[in-house]
Coordinates of C-alpha atoms in Angstrom, one line a residue:
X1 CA -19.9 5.9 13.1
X2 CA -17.8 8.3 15.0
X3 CA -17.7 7.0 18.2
X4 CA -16.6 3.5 16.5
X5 CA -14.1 5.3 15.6
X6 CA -12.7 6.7 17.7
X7 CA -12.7 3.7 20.1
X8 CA -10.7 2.3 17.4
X9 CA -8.2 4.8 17.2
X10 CA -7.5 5.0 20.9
X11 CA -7.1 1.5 21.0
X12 CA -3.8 1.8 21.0
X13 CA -3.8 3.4 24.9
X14 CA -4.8 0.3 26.2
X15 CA -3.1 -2.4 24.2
X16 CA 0.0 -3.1 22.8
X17 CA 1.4 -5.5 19.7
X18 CA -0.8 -8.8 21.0
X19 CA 0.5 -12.2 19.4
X20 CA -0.3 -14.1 16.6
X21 CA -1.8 -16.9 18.8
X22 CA -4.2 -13.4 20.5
X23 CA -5.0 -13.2 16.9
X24 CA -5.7 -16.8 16.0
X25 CA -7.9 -16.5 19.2
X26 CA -9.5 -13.9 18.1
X27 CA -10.5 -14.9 14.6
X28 CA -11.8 -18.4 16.3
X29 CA -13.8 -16.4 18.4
X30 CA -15.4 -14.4 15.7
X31 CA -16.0 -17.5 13.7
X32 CA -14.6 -15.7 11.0
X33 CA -11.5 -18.7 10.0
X34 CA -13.2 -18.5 6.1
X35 CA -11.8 -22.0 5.7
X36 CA -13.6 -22.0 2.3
X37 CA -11.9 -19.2 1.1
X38 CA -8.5 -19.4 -1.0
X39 CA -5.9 -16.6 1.0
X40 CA -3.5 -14.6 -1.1
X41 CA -1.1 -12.8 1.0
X42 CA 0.8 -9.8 0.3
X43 CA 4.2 -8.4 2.1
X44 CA 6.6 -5.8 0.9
X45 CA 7.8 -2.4 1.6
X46 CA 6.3 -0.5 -1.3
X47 CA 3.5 -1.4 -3.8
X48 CA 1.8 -4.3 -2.0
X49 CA -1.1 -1.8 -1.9
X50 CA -1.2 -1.7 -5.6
X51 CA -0.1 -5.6 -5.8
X52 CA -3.3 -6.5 -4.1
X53 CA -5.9 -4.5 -5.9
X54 CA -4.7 -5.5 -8.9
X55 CA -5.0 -9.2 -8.2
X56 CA -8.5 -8.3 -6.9
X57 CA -9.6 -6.6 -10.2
X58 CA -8.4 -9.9 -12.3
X59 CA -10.5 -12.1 -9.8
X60 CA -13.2 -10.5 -10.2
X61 CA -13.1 -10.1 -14.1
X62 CA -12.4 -13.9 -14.2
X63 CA -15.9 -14.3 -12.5
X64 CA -14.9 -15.2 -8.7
X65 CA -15.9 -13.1 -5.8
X66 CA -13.3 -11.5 -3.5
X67 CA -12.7 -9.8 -0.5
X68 CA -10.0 -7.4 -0.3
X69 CA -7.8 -6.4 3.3
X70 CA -5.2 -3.7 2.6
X71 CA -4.3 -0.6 5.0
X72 CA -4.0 2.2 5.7
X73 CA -6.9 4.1 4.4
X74 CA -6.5 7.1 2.7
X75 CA -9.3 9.1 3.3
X76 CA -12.8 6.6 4.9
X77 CA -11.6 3.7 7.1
X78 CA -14.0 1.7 5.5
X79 CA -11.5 1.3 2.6
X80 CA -9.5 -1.1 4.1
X81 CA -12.4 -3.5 4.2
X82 CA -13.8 -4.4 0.4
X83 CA -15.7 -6.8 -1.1
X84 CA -16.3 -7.8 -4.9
X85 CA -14.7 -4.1 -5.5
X86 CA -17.2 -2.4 -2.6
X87 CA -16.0 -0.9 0.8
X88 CA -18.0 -1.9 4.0
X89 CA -20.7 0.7 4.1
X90 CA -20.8 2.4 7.2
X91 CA -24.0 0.1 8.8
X92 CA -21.8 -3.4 7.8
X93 CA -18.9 -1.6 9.5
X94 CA -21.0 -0.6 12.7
X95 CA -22.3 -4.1 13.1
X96 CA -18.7 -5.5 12.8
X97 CA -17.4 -3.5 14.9
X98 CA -20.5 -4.1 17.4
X99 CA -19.2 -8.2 17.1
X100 CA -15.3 -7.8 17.7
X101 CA -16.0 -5.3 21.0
X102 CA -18.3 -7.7 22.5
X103 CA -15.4 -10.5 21.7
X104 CA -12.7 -8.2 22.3
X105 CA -13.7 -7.9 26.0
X106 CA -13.9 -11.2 26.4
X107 CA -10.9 -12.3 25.7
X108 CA -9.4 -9.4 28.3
X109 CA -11.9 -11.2 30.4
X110 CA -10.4 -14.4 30.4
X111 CA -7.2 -13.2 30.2
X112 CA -6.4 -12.7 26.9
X113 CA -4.9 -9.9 25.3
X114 CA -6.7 -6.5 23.6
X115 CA -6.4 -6.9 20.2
X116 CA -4.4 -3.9 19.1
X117 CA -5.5 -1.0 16.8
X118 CA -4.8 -3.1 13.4
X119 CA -5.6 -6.2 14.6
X120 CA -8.9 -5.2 16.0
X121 CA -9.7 -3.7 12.1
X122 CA -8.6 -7.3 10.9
X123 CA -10.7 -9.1 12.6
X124 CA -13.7 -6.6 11.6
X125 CA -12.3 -7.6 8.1
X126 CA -12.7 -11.2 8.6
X127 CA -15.9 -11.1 10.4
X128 CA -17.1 -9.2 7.2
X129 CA -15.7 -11.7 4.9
X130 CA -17.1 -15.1 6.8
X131 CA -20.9 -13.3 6.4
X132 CA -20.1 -12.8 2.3
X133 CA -18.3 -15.8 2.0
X134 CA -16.1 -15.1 -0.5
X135 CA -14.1 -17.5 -2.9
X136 CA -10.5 -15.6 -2.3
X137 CA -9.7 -13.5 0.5
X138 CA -6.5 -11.1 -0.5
X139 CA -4.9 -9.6 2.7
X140 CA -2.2 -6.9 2.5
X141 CA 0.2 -7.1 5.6
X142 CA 0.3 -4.0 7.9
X143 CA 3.7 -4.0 9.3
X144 CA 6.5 -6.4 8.2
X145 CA 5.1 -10.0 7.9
X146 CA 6.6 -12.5 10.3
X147 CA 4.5 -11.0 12.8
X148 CA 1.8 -9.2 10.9
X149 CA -1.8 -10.1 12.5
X150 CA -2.6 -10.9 8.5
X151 CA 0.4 -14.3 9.3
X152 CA -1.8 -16.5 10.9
X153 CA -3.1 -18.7 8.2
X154 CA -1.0 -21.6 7.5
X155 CA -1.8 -22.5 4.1
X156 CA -2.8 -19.8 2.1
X157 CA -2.8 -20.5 -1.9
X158 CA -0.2 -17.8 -2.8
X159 CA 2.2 -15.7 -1.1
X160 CA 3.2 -12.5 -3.1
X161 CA 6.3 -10.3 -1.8
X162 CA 6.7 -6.8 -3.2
X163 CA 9.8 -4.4 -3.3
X164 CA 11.8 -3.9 -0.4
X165 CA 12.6 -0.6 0.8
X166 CA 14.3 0.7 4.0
X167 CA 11.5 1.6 5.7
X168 CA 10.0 0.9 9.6
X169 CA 13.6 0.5 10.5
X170 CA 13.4 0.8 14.1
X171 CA 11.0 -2.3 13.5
X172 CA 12.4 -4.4 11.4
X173 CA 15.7 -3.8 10.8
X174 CA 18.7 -1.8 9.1
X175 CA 19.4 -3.0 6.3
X176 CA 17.4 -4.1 3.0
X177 CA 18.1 -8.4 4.1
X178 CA 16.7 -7.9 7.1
X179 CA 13.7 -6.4 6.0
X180 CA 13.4 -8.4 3.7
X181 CA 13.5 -11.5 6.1
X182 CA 10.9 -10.0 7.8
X183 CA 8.5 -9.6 5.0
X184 CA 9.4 -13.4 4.1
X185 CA 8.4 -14.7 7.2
X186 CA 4.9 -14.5 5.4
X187 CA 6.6 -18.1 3.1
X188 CA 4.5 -21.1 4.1
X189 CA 5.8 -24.6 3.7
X190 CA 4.8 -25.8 0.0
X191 CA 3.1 -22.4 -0.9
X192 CA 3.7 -20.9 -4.0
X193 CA 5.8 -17.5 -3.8
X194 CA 6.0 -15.0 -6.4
X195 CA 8.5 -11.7 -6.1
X196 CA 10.8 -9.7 -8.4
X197 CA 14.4 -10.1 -8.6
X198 CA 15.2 -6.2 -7.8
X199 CA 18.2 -6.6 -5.8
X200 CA 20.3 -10.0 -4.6
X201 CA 21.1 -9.6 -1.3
X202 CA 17.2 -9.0 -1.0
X203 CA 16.6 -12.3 -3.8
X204 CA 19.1 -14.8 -1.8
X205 CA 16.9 -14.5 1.9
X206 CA 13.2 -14.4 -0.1
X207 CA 14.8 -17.8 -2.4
X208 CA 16.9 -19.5 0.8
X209 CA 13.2 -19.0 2.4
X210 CA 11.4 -20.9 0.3
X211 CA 14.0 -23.6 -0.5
X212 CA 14.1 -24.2 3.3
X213 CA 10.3 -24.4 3.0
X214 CA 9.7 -26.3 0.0
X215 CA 8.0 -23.8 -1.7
X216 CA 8.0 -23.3 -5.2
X217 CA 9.1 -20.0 -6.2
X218 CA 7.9 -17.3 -9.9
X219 CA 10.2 -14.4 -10.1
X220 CA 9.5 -11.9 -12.1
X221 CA 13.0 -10.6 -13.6
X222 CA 13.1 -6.8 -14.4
X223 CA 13.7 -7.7 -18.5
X224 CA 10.6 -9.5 -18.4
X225 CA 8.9 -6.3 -18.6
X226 CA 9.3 -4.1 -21.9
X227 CA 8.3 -1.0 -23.8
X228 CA 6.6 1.2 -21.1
X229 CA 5.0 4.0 -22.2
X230 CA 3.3 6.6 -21.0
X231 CA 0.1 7.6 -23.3
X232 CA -1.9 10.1 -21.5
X233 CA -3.3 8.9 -18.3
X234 CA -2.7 5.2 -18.8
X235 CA 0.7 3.4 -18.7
X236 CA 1.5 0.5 -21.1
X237 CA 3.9 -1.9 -21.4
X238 CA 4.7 -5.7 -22.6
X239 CA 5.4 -9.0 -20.6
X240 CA 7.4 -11.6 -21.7
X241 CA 8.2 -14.5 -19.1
X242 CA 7.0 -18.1 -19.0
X243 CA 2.8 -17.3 -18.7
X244 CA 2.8 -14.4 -21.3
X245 CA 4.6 -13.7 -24.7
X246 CA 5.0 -10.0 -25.3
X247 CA 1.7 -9.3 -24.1
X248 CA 0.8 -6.0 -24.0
X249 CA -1.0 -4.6 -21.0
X250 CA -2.4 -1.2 -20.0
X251 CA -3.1 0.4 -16.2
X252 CA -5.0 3.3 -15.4
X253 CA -2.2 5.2 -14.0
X254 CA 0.8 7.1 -15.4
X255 CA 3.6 5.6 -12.4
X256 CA 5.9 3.9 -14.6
X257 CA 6.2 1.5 -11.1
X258 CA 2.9 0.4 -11.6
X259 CA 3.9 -2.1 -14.4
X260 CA 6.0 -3.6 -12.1
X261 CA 3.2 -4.1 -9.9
X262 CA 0.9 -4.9 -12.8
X263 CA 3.5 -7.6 -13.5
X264 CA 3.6 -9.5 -10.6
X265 CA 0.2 -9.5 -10.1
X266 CA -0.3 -10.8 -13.6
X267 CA 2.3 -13.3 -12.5
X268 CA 0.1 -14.1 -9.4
X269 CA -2.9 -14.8 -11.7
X270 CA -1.0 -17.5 -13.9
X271 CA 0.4 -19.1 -10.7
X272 CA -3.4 -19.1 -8.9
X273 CA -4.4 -20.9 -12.9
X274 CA -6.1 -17.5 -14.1
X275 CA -4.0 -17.2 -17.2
X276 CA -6.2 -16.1 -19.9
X277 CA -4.6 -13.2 -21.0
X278 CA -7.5 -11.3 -21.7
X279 CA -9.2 -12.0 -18.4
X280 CA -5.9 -10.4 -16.7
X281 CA -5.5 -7.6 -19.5
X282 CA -9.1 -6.6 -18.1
X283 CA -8.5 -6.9 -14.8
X284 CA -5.6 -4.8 -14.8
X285 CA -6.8 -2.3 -17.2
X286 CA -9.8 -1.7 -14.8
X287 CA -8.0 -1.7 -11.6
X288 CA -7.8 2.1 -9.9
X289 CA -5.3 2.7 -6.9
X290 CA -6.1 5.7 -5.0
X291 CA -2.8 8.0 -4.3
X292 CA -0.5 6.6 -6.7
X293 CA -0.2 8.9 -9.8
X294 CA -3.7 10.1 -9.3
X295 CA -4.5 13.2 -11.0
X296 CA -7.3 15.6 -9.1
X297 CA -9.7 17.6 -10.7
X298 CA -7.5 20.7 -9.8
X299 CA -4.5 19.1 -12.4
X300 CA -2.3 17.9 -9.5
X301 CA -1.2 14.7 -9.6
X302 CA -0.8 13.4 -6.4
X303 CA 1.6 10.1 -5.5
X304 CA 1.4 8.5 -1.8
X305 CA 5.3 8.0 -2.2
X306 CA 6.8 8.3 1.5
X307 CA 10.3 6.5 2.0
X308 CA 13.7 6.9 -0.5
X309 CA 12.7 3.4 -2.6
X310 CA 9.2 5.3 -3.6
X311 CA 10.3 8.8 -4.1
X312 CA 12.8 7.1 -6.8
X313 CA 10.3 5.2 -8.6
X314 CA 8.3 8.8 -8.3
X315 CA 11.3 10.5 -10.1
X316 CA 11.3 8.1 -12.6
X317 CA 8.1 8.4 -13.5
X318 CA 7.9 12.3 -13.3
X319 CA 10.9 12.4 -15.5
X320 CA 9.1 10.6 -18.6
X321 CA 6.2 13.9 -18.3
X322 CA 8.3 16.1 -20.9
X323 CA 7.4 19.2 -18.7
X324 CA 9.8 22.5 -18.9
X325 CA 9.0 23.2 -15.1
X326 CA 7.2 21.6 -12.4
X327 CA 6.5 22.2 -8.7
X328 CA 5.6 20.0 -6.1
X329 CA 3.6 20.1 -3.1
X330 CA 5.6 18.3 -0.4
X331 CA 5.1 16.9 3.8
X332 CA 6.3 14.2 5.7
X333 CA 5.7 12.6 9.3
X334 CA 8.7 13.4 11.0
X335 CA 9.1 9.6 11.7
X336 CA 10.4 8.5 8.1
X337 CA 13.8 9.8 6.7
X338 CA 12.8 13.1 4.7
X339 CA 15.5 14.2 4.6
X340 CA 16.8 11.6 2.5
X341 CA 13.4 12.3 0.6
X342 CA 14.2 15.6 0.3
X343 CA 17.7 15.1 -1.1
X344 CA 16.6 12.7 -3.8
X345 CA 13.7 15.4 -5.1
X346 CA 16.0 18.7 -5.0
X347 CA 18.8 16.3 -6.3
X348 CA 16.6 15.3 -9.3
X349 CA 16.8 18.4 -10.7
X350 CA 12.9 18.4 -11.8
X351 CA 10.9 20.5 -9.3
X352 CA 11.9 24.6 -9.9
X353 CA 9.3 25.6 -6.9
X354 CA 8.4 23.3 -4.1
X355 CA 5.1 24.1 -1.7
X356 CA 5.5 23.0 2.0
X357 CA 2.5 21.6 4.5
X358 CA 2.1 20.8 7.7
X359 CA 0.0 17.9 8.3
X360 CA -3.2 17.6 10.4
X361 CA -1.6 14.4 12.5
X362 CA 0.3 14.6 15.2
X363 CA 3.2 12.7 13.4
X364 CA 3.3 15.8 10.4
X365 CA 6.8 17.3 10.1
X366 CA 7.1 20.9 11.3
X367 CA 7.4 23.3 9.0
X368 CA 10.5 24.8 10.3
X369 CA 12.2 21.6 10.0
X370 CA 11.0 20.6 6.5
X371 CA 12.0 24.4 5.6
X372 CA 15.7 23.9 6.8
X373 CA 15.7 20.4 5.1
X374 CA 15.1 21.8 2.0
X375 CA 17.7 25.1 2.6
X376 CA 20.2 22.8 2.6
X377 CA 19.5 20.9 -0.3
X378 CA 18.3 23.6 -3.2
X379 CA 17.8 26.9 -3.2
X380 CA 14.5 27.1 -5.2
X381 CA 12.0 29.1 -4.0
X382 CA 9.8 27.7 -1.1
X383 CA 6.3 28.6 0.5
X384 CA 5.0 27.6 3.7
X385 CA 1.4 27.0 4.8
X386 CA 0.3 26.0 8.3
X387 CA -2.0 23.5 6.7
X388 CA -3.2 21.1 3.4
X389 CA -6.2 22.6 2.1
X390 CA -4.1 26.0 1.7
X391 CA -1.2 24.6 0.4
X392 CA -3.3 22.9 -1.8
X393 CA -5.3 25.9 -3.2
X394 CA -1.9 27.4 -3.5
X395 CA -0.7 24.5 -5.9
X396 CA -4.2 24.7 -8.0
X397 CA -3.6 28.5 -9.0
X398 CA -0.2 27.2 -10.5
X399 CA -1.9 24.0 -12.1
X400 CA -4.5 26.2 -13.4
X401 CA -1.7 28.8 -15.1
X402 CA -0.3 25.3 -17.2
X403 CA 2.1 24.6 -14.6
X404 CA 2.8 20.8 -14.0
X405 CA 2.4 20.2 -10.2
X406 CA 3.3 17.2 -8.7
X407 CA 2.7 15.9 -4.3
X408 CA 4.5 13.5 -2.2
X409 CA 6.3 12.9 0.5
X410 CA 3.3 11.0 2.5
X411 CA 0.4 9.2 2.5
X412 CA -1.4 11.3 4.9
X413 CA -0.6 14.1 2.6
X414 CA -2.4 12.2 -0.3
X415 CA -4.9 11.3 2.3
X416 CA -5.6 14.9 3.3
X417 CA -5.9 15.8 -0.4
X418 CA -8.0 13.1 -1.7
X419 CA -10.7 14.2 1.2
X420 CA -11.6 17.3 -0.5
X421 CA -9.7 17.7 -4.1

């Protein structure tokens, strides 16, 4: 499969951001439209990830087949593509691939477009899908959502829009309103929309959306969710809104965020008619989220967090652990804003010894300027490795003395982990 891949991945030599009518193309090409199927589509800046597999786990446990579309992969590429809770094996993947080339090159042929790097790994998706024919489809966007590839199907059954955070700036925009108009360009006229009421000036463009569109909207309020606790390696808590009455739910993951995202996606459910409490209480409770909260066999618990909005909820979470000392494992891709990252975790007061990596990509931070980040923000003790794996072995021999150790600041750093913890 290597040299599918890495036609993929240089993809993005030859092509640039093609439009949604290249991608409508496309798909029609591919025959891969899966008009039977009912879309769920998912937008936000952090935790649509999460959002997605766990409406996928409650579709499933309510009987239905599904095929899930998130990105990016962590560690295999085949995880982006999933169906009834299985990733494309690596013979399905070659033979998608094999179909959207031999399209691909026609349309460049007759003068349409390259389908760029994510859009060429969508259509793979959908090719997939059409040959398994799935009763819901759940696609995660890749990059805001007015313009995502995901936006081109006109009426999905549910729209679902996560937290907004200020990340992809240079993309799509400043500030958090117009992210956030961004991510609700993926509204359709009439189509159900659920999202949290976080913060108002992100509320008032996601509700004046869907007023302007007709479509009905489900907000999940933060008091709607009560009681979380953290018991061991699971996370419980109760919601309370107008589909469940202090239920109490549990997720396999200690992230105190992921009963938000457990929320809306039990809020999702209701909306999609899946409201039997124990159906979603199952599907939730046997969802699994690589990267977020995940502890390795080494004892390090390793969270994909990777812009300000996610390190927060990481603090939050790493706050409720009731550890004397921790000490976290820490990289970035110099194109995000670590050092507002970096501020927040030295600021937090939790982390007495932090351990420093430079990535494998080309977009990894150098170590000299995560080093002078952190000089200016604490004056813990820091240690430098040119690479993961050591920095990694480095943070086991501390786990392994009863330290708590902690990772963040990317998910190519969770990525790099996962591959060999």
């Amino acid at each position: 499969m290597r040299e599918e891949i890495n036609y993929i991945y240089g993809i993005p030599k030859f092509a640039g951001k093609a439009s949604l009518d290249n991608t409508r193309e496309l798909i029609r090409r591919l025959g891969a439209e899966c008009k039977g199927a009912g879309i769920i589509h998912v937008a936000g800046t952090n935790g649509k990830g999460s959002v997605c597999a766990y409406i996928d786990s409650i579709i499933r446990n309510a009987g239905f087949h599904a095929g899930l579309f998130t990105s990016p992969h962590l560690v295999r590429i085949n995880e982006r593509i999933v169906v009834d809770g299985r990733p494309v094996s690596d013979s399905e993947f070659e033979d998608c691939f094999a179909k959207v080339k031999k399209v691909s090159e026609e349309m460049v042929r007759d003068g349409f477009a390259h389908p760029s790097f994510f859009e060429f790994i969508f259509g793979m998706a959908m090719d997939f899908f059409a040959s398994r024919s799935p009763g819901y489809i759940i696609l995660e966007t890749g990059l805001g959502g007015r313009l995502d590839a995901t936006n081109i199907f006109e009426k999905p059954l549910l729209t679902v829009i996560t937290s907004i955070g200020l990340d992809h700036t240079e993309y799509l925009g400043d500030t958090y309103a117009e992210i956030a108009s961004e991510k609700a360009g993926i509204i359709k006229p009439g189509v159900p929309v659920v999202y949290e009421n976080l913060r108002e000036d992100v509320s008032k463009v996601i509700a004046d959306r869907a007023a302007l569109l007709g479509s009905p909207v489900h907000i999940l309020e933060p008091f709607h969710i009560k009681d979380i606790r953290i018991r061991d390696k699971n996370i419980d808590f109760l919601l309370h809104n107008g589909y469940y009455c202090n239920e109490r739910f549990t997720a396999a993951s200690t992230g105190k965020y992921q009963a938000e995202n457990a929320s809306l996606a039990a809020v999702a459910a209701a909306v999609l008619g899946m409201n039997d409490t124990d159906t979603v209480r199952k599907g939730i409770a046997s969802a699994f989220w690589k990267g977020r909260m995940q502890e390795t066999d080494s004892g390090i618990i390793v969270d994909g967090a990777h812009n300000g909005d996610g390190i927060r909820r990481f603090i939050d979470s790493v706050g409720e652990d009731g550890a004397e000392s921790r000490i976290l494992l820490f990289s970035a891709v110099k194109d995000k804003r670590y050092d507002e990252m970096i501020g927040l975790l030295c600021g937090s007061g939790l982390f007495d010894r932090y351990i420093l990596a430079r990535l494998e990509d080309e977009r990894g931070l150098g170590l000299a300027e995560m080093r002078e980040c952190f000089e200016r923000h604490t004056e813990c003790p820091l240690e430098e490795y040119g690479d993961v794996k050591s920095a990694y072995e480095a943070a086991a021999a501390y786990a392994k003395e009863g330290g708590k150790v902690y990772s963040a600041g990317s998910l190519y750093l969770a990525g790099e982990i996962l591959a060999f913890a």
